[in-house]
mmCIF file of C-alpha atoms in Angstrom:
data_model
loop_
_atom_site.group_PDB
_atom_site.id
_atom_site.type_symbol
_atom_site.label_atom_id
_atom_site.label_comp_id
_atom_site.label_asym_id
_atom_site.label_seq_id
_atom_site.Cartn_x
_atom_site.Cartn_y
_atom_site.Cartn_z
ATOM 1 C CA MET L 1 24.428 182.862 100.798
ATOM 2 C CA LYS L 2 27.644 182.302 102.522
ATOM 3 C CA LYS L 3 26.492 178.975 103.632
ATOM 4 C CA LYS L 4 25.844 177.962 100.080
ATOM 5 C CA GLN L 5 29.318 179.006 99.046
ATOM 6 C CA PHE L 6 30.856 177.031 101.763
ATOM 7 C CA ILE L 7 28.905 173.855 100.785
ATOM 8 C CA SER L 8 29.917 174.232 97.192
ATOM 9 C CA VAL L 9 33.598 174.626 97.984
ATOM 10 C CA LEU L 10 33.542 171.550 100.221
ATOM 11 C CA LEU L 11 31.848 169.551 97.489
ATOM 12 C CA MET L 12 34.410 170.587 95.046
ATOM 13 C CA ALA L 13 37.261 169.727 97.370
ATOM 14 C CA LEU L 14 35.764 166.308 97.949
ATOM 15 C CA LEU L 15 35.512 165.724 94.226
ATOM 16 C CA ILE L 16 39.087 166.652 93.805
ATOM 17 C CA ILE L 17 40.144 164.294 96.470
ATOM 18 C CA VAL L 18 38.066 161.457 95.047
ATOM 19 C CA GLY L 19 39.504 162.224 91.735
ATOM 20 C CA CYS L 20 43.002 162.079 92.947
ATOM 21 C CA GLU L 21 42.353 158.803 94.897
ATOM 22 C CA ASN L 22 40.797 157.247 91.816
ATOM 23 C CA GLY L 23 43.756 158.420 89.810
ATOM 24 C CA MET L 24 46.227 156.939 92.233
ATOM 25 C CA VAL L 25 44.159 153.565 92.375
ATOM 26 C CA LYS L 26 44.111 153.450 88.479
ATOM 27 C CA LYS L 27 47.884 154.106 88.239
ATOM 28 C CA SER L 28 48.732 151.675 90.895
ATOM 29 C CA MET L 29 46.516 148.853 89.174
ATOM 30 C CA GLU L 30 48.308 149.644 85.920
ATOM 31 C CA LYS L 31 51.628 149.347 87.556
ATOM 32 C CA ALA L 32 50.618 146.011 89.035
ATOM 33 C CA LYS L 33 49.469 144.551 85.814
ATOM 34 C CA ILE L 34 52.780 145.830 84.012
ATOM 35 C CA ALA L 35 54.748 144.195 86.752
ATOM 36 C CA MET L 36 52.805 140.884 86.392
ATOM 37 C CA GLU L 37 53.532 140.942 82.602
ATOM 38 C CA GLU L 38 57.280 141.307 83.473
ATOM 39 C CA LYS L 39 56.947 138.515 86.075
ATOM 40 C CA ALA L 40 57.982 140.894 88.750
ATOM 41 C CA TYR L 41 55.442 139.514 91.085
ATOM 42 C CA GLU L 42 56.733 140.988 94.320
ATOM 43 C CA LYS L 43 56.676 144.514 92.770
ATOM 44 C CA ALA L 44 53.125 143.855 91.560
ATOM 45 C CA LEU L 45 52.064 142.737 95.005
ATOM 46 C CA LEU L 46 53.230 146.037 96.459
ATOM 47 C CA SER L 47 51.239 148.048 93.886
ATOM 48 C CA LEU L 48 48.162 146.039 94.645
ATOM 49 C CA GLU L 49 48.668 146.689 98.295
ATOM 50 C CA LEU L 50 48.633 150.374 97.562
ATOM 51 C CA VAL L 51 45.376 149.981 95.612
ATOM 52 C CA LEU L 52 43.792 148.201 98.579
ATOM 53 C CA GLU L 53 44.963 150.727 101.063
ATOM 54 C CA GLU L 54 43.086 153.434 99.018
ATOM 55 C CA ASN L 55 40.082 151.257 98.114
ATOM 56 C CA PRO L 56 39.833 148.134 100.267
ATOM 57 C CA SER L 57 36.665 147.107 98.254
ATOM 58 C CA HIS L 58 38.353 147.200 94.917
ATOM 59 C CA GLU L 59 37.317 143.692 93.608
ATOM 60 C CA GLU L 60 39.953 143.239 90.945
ATOM 61 C CA ALA L 61 42.804 144.417 93.173
ATOM 62 C CA LYS L 62 41.612 141.902 95.738
ATOM 63 C CA THR L 63 41.516 139.058 93.173
ATOM 64 C CA LEU L 64 44.926 139.854 91.741
ATOM 65 C CA HIS L 65 46.441 140.318 95.195
ATOM 66 C CA SER L 66 45.149 136.758 96.208
ATOM 67 C CA ILE L 67 46.532 135.311 92.989
ATOM 68 C CA VAL L 68 49.987 136.862 93.187
ATOM 69 C CA ASP L 69 50.165 136.274 96.827
ATOM 70 C CA THR L 70 49.367 132.593 96.393
ATOM 71 C CA TYR L 71 51.974 132.311 93.679
ATOM 72 C CA LEU L 72 54.717 133.800 95.845
ATOM 73 C CA GLN L 73 53.814 131.760 98.898
ATOM 74 C CA ALA L 74 53.853 128.555 96.808
ATOM 75 C CA THR L 75 57.137 129.575 95.345
ATOM 76 C CA GLN L 76 58.731 130.116 98.847
ATOM 77 C CA LEU L 77 57.361 126.878 100.204
ATOM 78 C CA ILE L 78 58.892 125.007 97.086
ATOM 79 C CA GLU L 79 62.262 126.551 97.862
ATOM 80 C CA GLY L 80 62.101 125.158 101.264
ATOM 81 C CA GLU L 81 61.103 121.856 99.803
ATOM 82 C CA LYS L 82 57.663 121.924 101.421
ATOM 83 C CA PHE L 83 55.785 120.712 98.313
ATOM 84 C CA ALA L 84 52.767 119.264 100.355
ATOM 85 C CA GLU L 85 52.178 122.659 101.919
ATOM 86 C CA ALA L 86 52.739 124.370 98.516
ATOM 87 C CA LYS L 87 50.012 122.190 97.012
ATOM 88 C CA LYS L 88 47.602 123.165 99.829
ATOM 89 C CA VAL L 89 48.114 126.879 99.047
ATOM 90 C CA ILE L 90 47.854 126.288 95.264
ATOM 91 C CA ASP L 91 44.604 124.279 95.770
ATOM 92 C CA GLN L 92 43.053 127.410 97.198
ATOM 93 C CA LEU L 93 43.885 129.573 94.209
ATOM 94 C CA ASP L 94 41.367 131.949 92.856
ATOM 95 C CA LYS L 95 40.173 130.461 89.482
ATOM 96 C CA GLY L 96 40.267 133.896 88.078
ATOM 97 C CA TYR L 97 44.052 133.513 87.677
ATOM 98 C CA ALA L 98 43.531 132.110 84.214
ATOM 99 C CA ASP L 99 42.339 135.530 82.947
ATOM 100 C CA TYR L 100 45.747 137.088 83.604
ATOM 101 C CA THR L 101 49.307 136.693 82.326
ATOM 102 C CA ILE L 102 50.312 134.853 85.509
ATOM 103 C CA LYS L 103 48.412 131.854 84.165
ATOM 104 C CA GLU L 104 51.418 130.344 82.403
ATOM 105 C CA ASP L 105 53.695 130.576 85.369
ATOM 106 C CA MET L 106 51.068 129.424 87.696
ATOM 107 C CA ASP L 107 50.393 126.358 85.648
ATOM 108 C CA VAL L 108 54.124 125.553 85.401
ATOM 109 C CA LEU L 109 54.319 125.949 89.245
ATOM 110 C CA LYS L 110 51.317 123.578 89.753
ATOM 111 C CA GLU L 111 52.894 121.017 87.492
ATOM 112 C CA LYS L 112 56.223 121.289 89.287
ATOM 113 C CA ILE L 113 54.493 120.717 92.548
ATOM 114 C CA GLU L 114 52.656 117.639 91.234
ATOM 115 C CA THR L 115 55.774 116.074 89.617
ATOM 116 C CA HIS L 116 57.854 116.660 92.819
ATOM 117 C CA LEU L 117 55.239 115.125 94.956
ATOM 118 C CA THR L 118 55.070 112.205 92.751
ATOM 119 C CA GLU L 119 58.819 111.673 92.692
ATOM 120 C CA ILE L 120 59.196 112.335 96.436
ATOM 121 C CA ASP L 121 56.787 109.448 97.000
ATOM 122 C CA LYS L 122 58.896 107.213 94.785
ATOM 123 C CA VAL L 123 62.018 108.241 96.707
ATOM 124 C CA ALA L 124 60.249 107.484 100.035
ATOM 125 C CA GLN L 125 59.304 104.007 98.765
ATOM 126 C CA VAL L 126 62.929 103.434 97.815
ATOM 127 C CA LEU L 127 63.944 104.420 101.205
ATOM 128 C CA THR L 128 61.636 102.051 102.763
ATOM 129 C CA GLU L 129 62.810 99.204 100.517
ATOM 130 C CA ALA L 130 66.491 100.094 101.332
ATOM 131 C CA GLU L 131 65.719 100.097 105.162
ATOM 132 C CA GLU L 132 64.243 96.555 104.555
ATOM 133 C CA MET L 133 67.398 95.449 102.848
ATOM 134 C CA PHE L 134 69.481 96.854 105.604
ATOM 135 C CA ASN L 135 67.506 95.006 108.327
ATOM 136 C CA GLN L 136 67.959 91.852 106.377
ATOM 137 C CA GLN L 137 71.767 92.514 106.300
ATOM 138 C CA GLN L 138 71.703 93.061 102.461
ATOM 139 C CA TYR L 139 74.221 95.818 102.757
ATOM 140 C CA GLU L 140 75.617 95.813 99.263
ATOM 141 C CA GLU L 141 72.165 95.767 97.824
ATOM 142 C CA CYS L 142 71.108 98.563 100.184
ATOM 143 C CA LYS L 143 74.022 100.772 99.055
ATOM 144 C CA ALA L 144 73.529 100.128 95.393
ATOM 145 C CA THR L 145 69.819 100.984 95.645
ATOM 146 C CA LEU L 146 70.354 104.241 97.331
ATOM 147 C CA ILE L 147 73.242 105.425 95.118
ATOM 148 C CA THR L 148 71.284 104.508 91.948
ATOM 149 C CA HIS L 149 67.894 105.941 93.002
ATOM 150 C CA VAL L 150 68.627 108.742 95.564
ATOM 151 C CA ILE L 151 72.106 110.146 96.157
ATOM 152 C CA GLY L 152 74.214 109.219 93.225
ATOM 153 C CA SER L 153 77.950 108.723 93.082
ATOM 154 C CA LEU L 154 80.730 110.780 91.415
ATOM 155 C CA SER L 155 83.030 107.878 91.272
ATOM 156 C CA GLU L 156 80.444 105.582 89.709
ATOM 157 C CA HIS L 157 79.160 108.349 87.399
ATOM 158 C CA VAL L 158 75.672 108.202 88.784
ATOM 159 C CA ASN L 159 73.779 111.412 89.081
ATOM 160 C CA ALA L 160 71.751 112.278 92.271
ATOM 161 C CA ASN L 161 68.005 112.092 92.101
ATOM 162 C CA PRO L 162 66.857 115.854 91.549
ATOM 163 C CA TYR L 163 63.566 115.368 93.285
ATOM 164 C CA ALA L 164 64.812 113.824 96.495
ATOM 165 C CA THR L 165 64.450 116.305 99.349
ATOM 166 C CA SER L 166 67.281 117.166 101.667
ATOM 167 C CA GLU L 167 65.830 115.045 104.431
ATOM 168 C CA GLN L 168 65.534 112.111 102.090
ATOM 169 C CA LYS L 169 69.092 112.600 100.956
ATOM 170 C CA ALA L 170 70.417 112.769 104.513
ATOM 171 C CA LYS L 171 68.563 109.594 105.412
ATOM 172 C CA ALA L 172 69.907 107.780 102.368
ATOM 173 C CA GLU L 173 73.408 108.992 103.166
ATOM 174 C CA GLU L 174 73.069 107.674 106.674
ATOM 175 C CA LEU L 175 71.872 104.254 105.452
ATOM 176 C CA VAL L 176 74.791 104.023 103.093
ATOM 177 C CA ALA L 177 77.253 104.950 105.769
ATOM 178 C CA LYS L 178 75.784 102.377 108.132
ATOM 179 C CA SER L 179 75.852 99.792 105.350
ATOM 180 C CA GLN L 180 79.467 100.449 104.578
ATOM 181 C CA GLN L 181 80.337 100.275 108.221
ATOM 182 C CA ALA L 182 78.570 96.981 108.361
ATOM 183 C CA LEU L 183 80.473 95.675 105.337
ATOM 184 C CA ASP L 184 83.825 96.826 106.726
ATOM 185 C CA GLU L 185 83.027 94.815 109.983
ATOM 186 C CA GLN L 186 82.078 91.849 108.015
ATOM 187 C CA GLU L 187 85.217 92.028 106.034
ATOM 188 C CA ALA L 188 87.215 92.460 109.251
ATOM 189 C CA GLN L 189 85.498 89.374 110.752
ATOM 190 C CA ARG L 190 86.149 87.363 107.451
ATOM 191 C CA VAL L 191 89.931 88.296 107.566
ATOM 192 C CA ALA L 192 90.141 87.475 111.326
ATOM 193 C CA GLU L 193 88.336 84.118 110.737
ATOM 194 C CA GLU L 194 90.750 83.280 107.848
ATOM 195 C CA GLU L 195 93.688 84.189 110.016
ATOM 196 C CA ARG L 196 92.205 82.093 112.813
ATOM 197 C CA LEU L 197 91.679 79.037 110.422
ATOM 198 C CA ALA L 198 95.156 79.524 108.978
ATOM 199 C CA GLU L 199 96.658 79.561 112.497
ATOM 200 C CA GLU L 200 94.708 76.454 113.529
ATOM 201 C CA LYS L 201 95.930 74.726 110.322
ATOM 202 C CA ARG L 202 99.614 75.827 111.049
ATOM 203 C CA GLN L 203 99.260 74.513 114.670
ATOM 204 C CA GLU L 204 97.713 71.116 113.522
ATOM 205 C CA GLU L 205 100.488 70.764 110.864
ATOM 206 C CA GLU L 206 103.197 71.575 113.678
ATOM 207 C CA ARG L 207 101.430 69.118 115.924
ATOM 208 C CA LYS L 208 101.386 66.385 113.337
ATOM 209 C CA LYS L 209 104.926 67.196 112.472
ATOM 210 C CA GLN L 210 105.947 66.815 116.107
ATOM 211 C CA GLN L 211 104.027 63.607 116.309
ATOM 212 C CA GLU L 212 105.692 62.081 113.220
ATOM 213 C CA PRO L 213 109.048 60.501 113.758
ATOM 214 C CA LYS L 214 111.984 62.449 112.606
ATOM 215 C CA VAL L 215 113.443 60.890 109.466
ATOM 216 C CA TYR L 216 117.243 61.204 109.386
ATOM 217 C CA SER L 217 119.043 61.641 106.012
ATOM 218 C CA ARG L 218 122.088 59.440 105.224
ATOM 219 C CA GLU L 219 124.206 62.615 105.630
ATOM 220 C CA GLU L 220 122.683 63.248 109.145
ATOM 221 C CA VAL L 221 123.339 59.720 110.161
ATOM 222 C CA THR L 222 126.901 59.979 108.964
ATOM 223 C CA GLU L 223 127.522 63.282 110.892
ATOM 224 C CA LEU L 224 126.063 61.580 114.043
ATOM 225 C CA LEU L 225 128.295 58.575 113.742
ATOM 226 C CA ILE L 226 131.366 60.610 113.073
ATOM 227 C CA SER L 227 130.567 62.911 115.968
ATOM 228 C CA LEU L 228 130.363 59.800 118.237
ATOM 229 C CA ASP L 229 133.609 58.272 116.728
ATOM 230 C CA LYS L 230 131.349 55.416 115.781
ATOM 231 C CA GLY L 231 131.916 55.135 112.082
ATOM 232 C CA MET L 232 129.790 56.446 109.170
ATOM 233 C CA ALA L 233 127.001 55.591 106.787
ATOM 234 C CA VAL L 234 128.128 54.101 103.391
ATOM 235 C CA ASP L 235 126.778 55.176 100.080
ATOM 236 C CA GLU L 236 124.336 52.727 98.905
ATOM 237 C CA ASP L 237 125.188 50.637 95.796
ATOM 238 C CA PRO L 238 121.963 49.241 94.289
ATOM 239 C CA ASP L 239 123.938 46.746 92.189
ATOM 240 C CA ASP L 240 125.731 45.194 95.197
ATOM 241 C CA ASP L 241 123.496 43.311 97.702
ATOM 242 C CA PHE L 242 126.036 43.838 100.378
ATOM 243 C CA PHE L 243 125.842 47.720 100.052
ATOM 244 C CA LYS L 244 122.047 48.098 99.659
ATOM 245 C CA ASP L 245 119.781 49.765 102.109
ATOM 246 C CA ALA L 246 117.220 47.747 103.759
ATOM 247 C CA TYR L 247 113.611 48.194 105.199
ATOM 248 C CA ILE L 248 113.376 46.765 108.633
ATOM 249 C CA ASN L 249 110.328 47.041 110.818
ATOM 250 C CA GLY L 250 108.831 49.601 108.478
ATOM 251 C CA GLU L 251 111.655 52.044 108.343
ATOM 252 C CA ARG L 252 114.534 52.524 105.798
ATOM 253 C CA CYS L 253 117.826 51.569 107.204
ATOM 254 C CA TYR L 254 121.015 52.873 105.865
ATOM 255 C CA ILE L 255 123.979 50.462 105.333
ATOM 256 C CA SER L 256 126.799 51.923 107.541
ATOM 257 C CA ASN L 257 130.277 51.012 108.808
ATOM 258 C CA ILE L 258 129.952 50.912 112.559
ATOM 259 C CA VAL L 259 132.620 50.696 115.238
ATOM 260 C CA TYR L 260 131.591 48.366 118.041
ATOM 261 C CA PRO L 261 133.287 47.111 121.265
ATOM 262 C CA PHE L 262 134.621 43.621 121.128
ATOM 263 C CA GLY L 263 136.330 42.575 124.343
ATOM 264 C CA ASN L 264 138.864 45.086 125.282
ATOM 265 C CA ASP L 265 139.163 46.239 121.799
ATOM 266 C CA TYR L 266 137.054 47.716 118.998
ATOM 267 C CA HIS L 267 136.044 46.284 115.723
ATOM 268 C CA THR L 268 134.464 47.633 112.501
ATOM 269 C CA ARG L 269 131.587 45.940 111.056
ATOM 270 C CA MET L 270 128.683 46.490 108.562
ATOM 271 C CA PHE L 271 125.409 47.338 110.209
ATOM 272 C CA TYR L 272 122.182 48.958 109.189
ATOM 273 C CA VAL L 273 121.067 52.094 111.014
ATOM 274 C CA GLY L 274 117.441 53.089 111.126
ATOM 275 C CA SER L 275 116.636 56.224 109.574
ATOM 276 C CA GLN L 276 113.800 57.014 112.129
ATOM 277 C CA THR L 277 114.695 55.159 115.414
ATOM 278 C CA LEU L 278 118.530 55.160 114.800
ATOM 279 C CA THR L 279 118.373 51.458 115.796
ATOM 280 C CA VAL L 280 121.544 49.572 114.766
ATOM 281 C CA TYR L 281 120.688 46.153 113.080
ATOM 282 C CA ASN L 282 123.204 43.509 112.005
ATOM 283 C CA LEU L 283 123.045 41.989 108.515
ATOM 284 C CA ASP L 284 120.481 39.462 109.754
ATOM 285 C CA TYR L 285 118.094 42.307 110.534
ATOM 286 C CA GLN L 286 118.666 41.737 114.366
ATOM 287 C CA ALA L 287 118.418 44.847 116.540
ATOM 288 C CA LYS L 288 121.854 45.208 118.255
ATOM 289 C CA GLY L 289 121.713 48.687 119.764
ATOM 290 C CA THR L 290 120.536 52.309 119.377
ATOM 291 C CA ILE L 291 122.392 55.505 118.446
ATOM 292 C CA TYR L 292 121.452 58.678 120.277
ATOM 293 C CA GLU L 293 122.513 62.130 119.346
ATOM 294 C CA ASP L 294 123.482 62.944 122.919
ATOM 295 C CA GLN L 295 124.986 59.645 124.111
ATOM 296 C CA ASP L 296 126.743 56.527 123.048
ATOM 297 C CA PHE L 297 125.430 53.187 121.692
ATOM 298 C CA GLU L 298 123.292 51.072 123.649
ATOM 299 C CA TRP L 299 124.363 47.433 122.683
ATOM 300 C CA GLY L 300 121.998 44.639 123.132
ATOM 301 C CA GLY L 301 124.663 41.966 122.610
ATOM 302 C CA PHE L 302 125.837 39.823 119.758
#
């Protein structure tokens, strides 16, 4: 009799425990579904884990746990810009997700992953093309391509590509910086070459100038004659043949009043003085001497 009573009590205790456990499971499942409706997926996951702790074989709890966990994993991978890995996780998604409220968010997530992967591939192609431009020394084109399609520019009012990954943006910025450096070097070389050519031109002009005979003005010839006490150049009178300049041996000669030695005395006579050679010619165009800035006449006789 006592033995039967003990067994009855034990069975009742077990029934109570099982009932409590079933109540806990049911309550946790309800909380999980409510959390999913509120899009509180981390909270839902905790409730599902409680269910599985109490009843590891609970099929719906296992299904929902897999769905929610997949969603959270994929979301975390997307935040880390690991879209390819996120796609692999999503591809293993339990098809039963379509029966729950998470379906809308899951579909949005799947579309986001697909869109990003497509756009990331496009950015990768742009980077490949930009690298080719850089290698071909098309630095301006390289910069423009990367600014337009990847990193954007505040000064040029171009928005950055929202799908480019941090790694892709870093690579694009590096290429832009290298392109700008190459352009700066090209500009420096261009300026240096222009300066070199200008200096060569200046030196050539100076050389030609030094090679060309000096052409003295009438005033300079007058100053020279006066400094030597040898007379002065006379102003030309185009209407008087006697006071006209002449062209002798290819150079213009100024009509001048020259003091020349005559015996033991000095006489004044009209001569021509060459504007280049400072040669003194008589009125018959015969060379009679030379004027130098640092010495006296050299007479050749009369």
